[in-house]
GROMACS .gro file of C-alpha atoms in nm:
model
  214
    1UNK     CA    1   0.125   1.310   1.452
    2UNK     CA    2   0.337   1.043   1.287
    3UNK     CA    3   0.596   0.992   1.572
    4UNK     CA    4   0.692   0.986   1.946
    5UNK     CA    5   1.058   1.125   2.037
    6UNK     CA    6   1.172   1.104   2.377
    7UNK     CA    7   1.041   1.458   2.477
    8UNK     CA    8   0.666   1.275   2.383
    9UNK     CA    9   0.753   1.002   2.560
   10UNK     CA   10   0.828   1.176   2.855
   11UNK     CA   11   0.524   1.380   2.821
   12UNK     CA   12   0.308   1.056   2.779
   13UNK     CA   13   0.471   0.933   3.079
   14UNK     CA   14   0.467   1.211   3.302
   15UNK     CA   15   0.042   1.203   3.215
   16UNK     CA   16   0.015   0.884   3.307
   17UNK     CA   17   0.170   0.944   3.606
   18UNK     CA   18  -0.065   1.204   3.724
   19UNK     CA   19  -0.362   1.010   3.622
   20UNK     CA   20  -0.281   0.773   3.826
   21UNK     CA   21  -0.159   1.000   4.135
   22UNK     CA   22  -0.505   1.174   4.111
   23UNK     CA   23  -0.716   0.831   4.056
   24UNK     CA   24  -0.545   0.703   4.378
   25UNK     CA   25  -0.887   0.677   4.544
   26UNK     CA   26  -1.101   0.569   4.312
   27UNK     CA   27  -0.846   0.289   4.177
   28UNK     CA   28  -0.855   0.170   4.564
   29UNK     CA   29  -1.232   0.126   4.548
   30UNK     CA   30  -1.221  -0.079   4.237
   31UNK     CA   31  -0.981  -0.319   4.400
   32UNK     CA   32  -1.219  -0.326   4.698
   33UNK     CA   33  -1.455  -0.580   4.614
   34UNK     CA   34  -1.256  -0.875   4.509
   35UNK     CA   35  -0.905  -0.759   4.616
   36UNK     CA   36  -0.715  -0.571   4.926
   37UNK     CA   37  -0.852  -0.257   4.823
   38UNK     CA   38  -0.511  -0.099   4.849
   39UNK     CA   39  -0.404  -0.097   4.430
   40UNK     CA   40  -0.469   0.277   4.365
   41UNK     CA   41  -0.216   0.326   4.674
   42UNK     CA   42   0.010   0.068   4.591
   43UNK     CA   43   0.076   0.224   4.247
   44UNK     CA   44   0.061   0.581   4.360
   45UNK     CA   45   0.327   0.561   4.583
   46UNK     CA   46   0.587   0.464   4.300
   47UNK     CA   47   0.441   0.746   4.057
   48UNK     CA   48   0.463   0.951   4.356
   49UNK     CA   49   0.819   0.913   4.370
   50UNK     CA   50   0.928   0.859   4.027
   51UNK     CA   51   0.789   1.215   3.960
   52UNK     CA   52   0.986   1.366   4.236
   53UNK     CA   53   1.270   1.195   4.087
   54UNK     CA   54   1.196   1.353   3.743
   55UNK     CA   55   1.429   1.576   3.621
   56UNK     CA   56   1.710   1.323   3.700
   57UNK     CA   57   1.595   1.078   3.498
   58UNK     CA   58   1.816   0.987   3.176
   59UNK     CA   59   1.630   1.153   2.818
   60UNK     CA   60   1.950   1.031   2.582
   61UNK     CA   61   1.676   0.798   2.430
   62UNK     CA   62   1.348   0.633   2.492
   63UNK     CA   63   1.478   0.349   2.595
   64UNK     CA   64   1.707   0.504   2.870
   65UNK     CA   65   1.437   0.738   2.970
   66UNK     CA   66   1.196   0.409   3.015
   67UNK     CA   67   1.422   0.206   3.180
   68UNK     CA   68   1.538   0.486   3.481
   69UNK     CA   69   1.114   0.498   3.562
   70UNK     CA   70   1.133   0.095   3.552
   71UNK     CA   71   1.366   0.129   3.815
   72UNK     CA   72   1.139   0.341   4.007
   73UNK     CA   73   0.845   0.186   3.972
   74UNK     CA   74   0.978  -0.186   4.070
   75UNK     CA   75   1.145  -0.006   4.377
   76UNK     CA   76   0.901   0.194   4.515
   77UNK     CA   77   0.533   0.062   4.353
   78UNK     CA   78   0.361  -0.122   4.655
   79UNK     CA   79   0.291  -0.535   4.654
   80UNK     CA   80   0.281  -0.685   4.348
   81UNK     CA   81   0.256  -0.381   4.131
   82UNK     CA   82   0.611  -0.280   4.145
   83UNK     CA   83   0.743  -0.629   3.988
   84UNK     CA   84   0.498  -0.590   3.724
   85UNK     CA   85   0.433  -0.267   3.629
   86UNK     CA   86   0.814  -0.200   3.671
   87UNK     CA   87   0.885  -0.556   3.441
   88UNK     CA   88   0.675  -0.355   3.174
   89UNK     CA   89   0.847  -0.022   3.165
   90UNK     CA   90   1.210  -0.213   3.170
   91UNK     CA   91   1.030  -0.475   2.842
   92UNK     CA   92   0.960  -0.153   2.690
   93UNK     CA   93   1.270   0.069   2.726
   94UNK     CA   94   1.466  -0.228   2.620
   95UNK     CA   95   1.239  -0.275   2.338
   96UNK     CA   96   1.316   0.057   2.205
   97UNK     CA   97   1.738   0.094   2.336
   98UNK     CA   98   1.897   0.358   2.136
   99UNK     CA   99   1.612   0.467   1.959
  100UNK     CA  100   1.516   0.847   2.020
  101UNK     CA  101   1.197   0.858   1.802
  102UNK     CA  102   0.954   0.587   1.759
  103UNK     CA  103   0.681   0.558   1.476
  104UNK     CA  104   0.341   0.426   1.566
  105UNK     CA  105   0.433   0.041   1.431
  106UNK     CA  106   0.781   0.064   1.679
  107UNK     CA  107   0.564   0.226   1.987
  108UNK     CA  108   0.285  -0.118   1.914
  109UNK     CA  109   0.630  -0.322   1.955
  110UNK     CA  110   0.797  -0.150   2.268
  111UNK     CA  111   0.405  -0.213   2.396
  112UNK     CA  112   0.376  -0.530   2.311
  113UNK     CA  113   0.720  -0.597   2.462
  114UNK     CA  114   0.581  -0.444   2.796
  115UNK     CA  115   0.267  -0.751   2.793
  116UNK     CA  116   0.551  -0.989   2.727
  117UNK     CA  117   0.812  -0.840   2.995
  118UNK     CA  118   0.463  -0.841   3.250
  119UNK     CA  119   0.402  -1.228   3.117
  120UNK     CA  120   0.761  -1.347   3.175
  121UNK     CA  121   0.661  -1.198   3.586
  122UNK     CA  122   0.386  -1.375   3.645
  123UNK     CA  123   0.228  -1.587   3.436
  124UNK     CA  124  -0.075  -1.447   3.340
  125UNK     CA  125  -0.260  -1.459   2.997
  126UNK     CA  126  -0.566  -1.312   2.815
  127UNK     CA  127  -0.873  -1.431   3.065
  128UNK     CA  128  -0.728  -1.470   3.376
  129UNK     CA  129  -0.875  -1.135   3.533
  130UNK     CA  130  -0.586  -0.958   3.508
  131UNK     CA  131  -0.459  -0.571   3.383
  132UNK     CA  132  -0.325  -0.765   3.058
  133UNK     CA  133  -0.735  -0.813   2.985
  134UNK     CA  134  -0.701  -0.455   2.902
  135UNK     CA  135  -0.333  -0.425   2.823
  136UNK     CA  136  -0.335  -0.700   2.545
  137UNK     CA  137  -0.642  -0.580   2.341
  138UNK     CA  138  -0.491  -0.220   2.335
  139UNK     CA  139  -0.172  -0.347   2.225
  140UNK     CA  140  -0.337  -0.540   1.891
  141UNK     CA  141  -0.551  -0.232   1.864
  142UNK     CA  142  -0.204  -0.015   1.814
  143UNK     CA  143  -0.080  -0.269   1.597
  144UNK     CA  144  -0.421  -0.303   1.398
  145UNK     CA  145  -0.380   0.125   1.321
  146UNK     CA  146  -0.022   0.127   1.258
  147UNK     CA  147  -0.109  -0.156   0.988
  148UNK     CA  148  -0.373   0.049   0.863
  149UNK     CA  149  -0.189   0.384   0.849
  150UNK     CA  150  -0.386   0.582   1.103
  151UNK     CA  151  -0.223   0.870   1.277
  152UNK     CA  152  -0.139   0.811   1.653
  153UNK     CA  153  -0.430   1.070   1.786
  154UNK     CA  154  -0.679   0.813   1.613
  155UNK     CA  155  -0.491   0.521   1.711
  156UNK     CA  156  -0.462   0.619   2.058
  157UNK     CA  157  -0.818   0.684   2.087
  158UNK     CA  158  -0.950   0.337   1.928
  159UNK     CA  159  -0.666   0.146   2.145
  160UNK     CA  160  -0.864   0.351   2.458
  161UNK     CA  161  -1.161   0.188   2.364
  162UNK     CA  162  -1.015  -0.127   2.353
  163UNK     CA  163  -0.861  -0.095   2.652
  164UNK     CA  164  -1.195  -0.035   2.812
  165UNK     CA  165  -1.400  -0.320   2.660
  166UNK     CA  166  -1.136  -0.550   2.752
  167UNK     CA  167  -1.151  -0.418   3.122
  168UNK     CA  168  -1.509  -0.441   3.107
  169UNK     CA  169  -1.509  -0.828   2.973
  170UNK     CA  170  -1.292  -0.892   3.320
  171UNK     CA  171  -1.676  -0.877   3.515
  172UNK     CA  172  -1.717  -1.198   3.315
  173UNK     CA  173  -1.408  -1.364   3.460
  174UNK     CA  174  -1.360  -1.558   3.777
  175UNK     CA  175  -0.977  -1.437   3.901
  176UNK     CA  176  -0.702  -1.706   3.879
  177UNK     CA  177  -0.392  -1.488   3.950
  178UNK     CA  178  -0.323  -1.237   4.216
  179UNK     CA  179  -0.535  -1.136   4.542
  180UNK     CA  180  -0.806  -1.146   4.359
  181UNK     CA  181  -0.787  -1.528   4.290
  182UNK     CA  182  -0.835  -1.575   4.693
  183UNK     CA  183  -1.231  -1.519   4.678
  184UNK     CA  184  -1.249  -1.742   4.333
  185UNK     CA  185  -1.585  -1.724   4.211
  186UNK     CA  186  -1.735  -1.407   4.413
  187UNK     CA  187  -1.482  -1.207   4.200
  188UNK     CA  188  -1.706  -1.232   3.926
  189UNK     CA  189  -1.943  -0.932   3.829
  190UNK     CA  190  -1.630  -0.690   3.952
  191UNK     CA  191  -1.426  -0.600   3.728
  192UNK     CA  192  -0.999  -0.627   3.787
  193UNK     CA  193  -0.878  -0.291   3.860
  194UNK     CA  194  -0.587  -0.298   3.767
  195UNK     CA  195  -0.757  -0.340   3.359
  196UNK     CA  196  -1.012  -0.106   3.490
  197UNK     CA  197  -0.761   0.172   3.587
  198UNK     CA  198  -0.551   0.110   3.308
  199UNK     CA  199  -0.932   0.169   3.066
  200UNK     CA  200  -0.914   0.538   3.282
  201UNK     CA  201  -0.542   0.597   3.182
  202UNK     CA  202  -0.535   0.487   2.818
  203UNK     CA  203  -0.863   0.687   2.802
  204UNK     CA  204  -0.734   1.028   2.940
  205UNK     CA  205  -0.340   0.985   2.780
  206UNK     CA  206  -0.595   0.962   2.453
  207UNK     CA  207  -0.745   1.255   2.508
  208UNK     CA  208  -0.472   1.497   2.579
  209UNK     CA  209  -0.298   1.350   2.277
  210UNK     CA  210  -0.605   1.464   2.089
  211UNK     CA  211  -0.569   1.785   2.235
  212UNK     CA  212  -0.247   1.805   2.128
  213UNK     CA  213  -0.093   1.828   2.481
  214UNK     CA  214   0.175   1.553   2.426
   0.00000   0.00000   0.00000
């Protein structure tokens, strides 16, 4: 697969969405030890609703379709998740206005848009024990395969793995941003959960893109 339209987009979406819906649990225990322990919830509860909301949603282009689900998410996403995972999907859509099909080089941009649009919210950078320690190395990853002419099955799946080692490397961090940044020090050895749930999600949109379910 060379390109996205806004029928993948929607489909990549739409499994993200139910990744994270079904991980609701799990993402609360990884947010447990150094955090409220309510993140899995938190972002559930948007995903929840933006896929009740789903066939209303605007498909005239990517960019529409990602800026109704920033809407969503910034409304309805729990805590500090809504502003920021809702500041990424409106980055992205406006990244990619008017444009109904996106090549692997344009979907790295509209991604890379979404770290920026998440930056501009709060702040954060690589290191800080934050989702962008997995968000940023997936994004260069994407890049790194569109530069090298890969087809976005591979890419997706070497950007997954990125995603994970950089979620990983958060264990190594001591938090300076969000809850997290409360218990200082004894945050190190966990790892962030929000990079750690975003590793899950990147790894499991790869594989049903390998599949050929997207």
């Amino acid at each position: 697969m060379n390109t996205l339209t806004t029928t993948d987009m929607a489909g990549l979406v739409a499994r993200m969405a139910d990744i994270i819906i079904e991980n609701e649990k799990p993402f609360c225990e990884l947010d447990s030890a150094a955090g409220d322990g309510d993140f899995g919830m938190s972002v559930a509860k948007g995903f929840k609703v933006l896929k009740s909301e789903w066939n209303a949603l605007d498909r005239a282009d990517i960019g529409s379709f990602l800026r109704d689900c920033s809407l969503i998410i910034t409304e309805h996403c729990g805590g500090a998740s809504g502003p920021i995972w809702g500041s990424a999907f409106r980055a992205a859509g406006k990244n990619a206005a008017g444009k109904a099909l996106v090549d692997l080089g344009e979907f790295a941009s509209l991604m890379q848009a979404a770290v920026e649009g998440i930056q501009k919210r709060g702040g954060a950078k690589l290191g800080d024990k934050t989702l962008l320690d997995a968000l940023i190395p997936t994004v260069e990853s994407l890049s790194a395969s569109a530069r090298a002419g890969l087809q976005i099955e591979a890419a997706f799946e070497k950007a997954a793995a990125a995603a994970r080692e950089g979620a990983e490397k958060t264990r190594e961090y001591s938090a300076s941003k969000g809850r997290a940044s409360y218990v200082g020090d004894r945050s190190l050895s966990h790892p962030d959960a929000g990079a750690m749930a975003l590793g899950i999600i990147f790894t499991q949109i790869a594989e049903t893109t390998a599949a050929g379910a997207v």
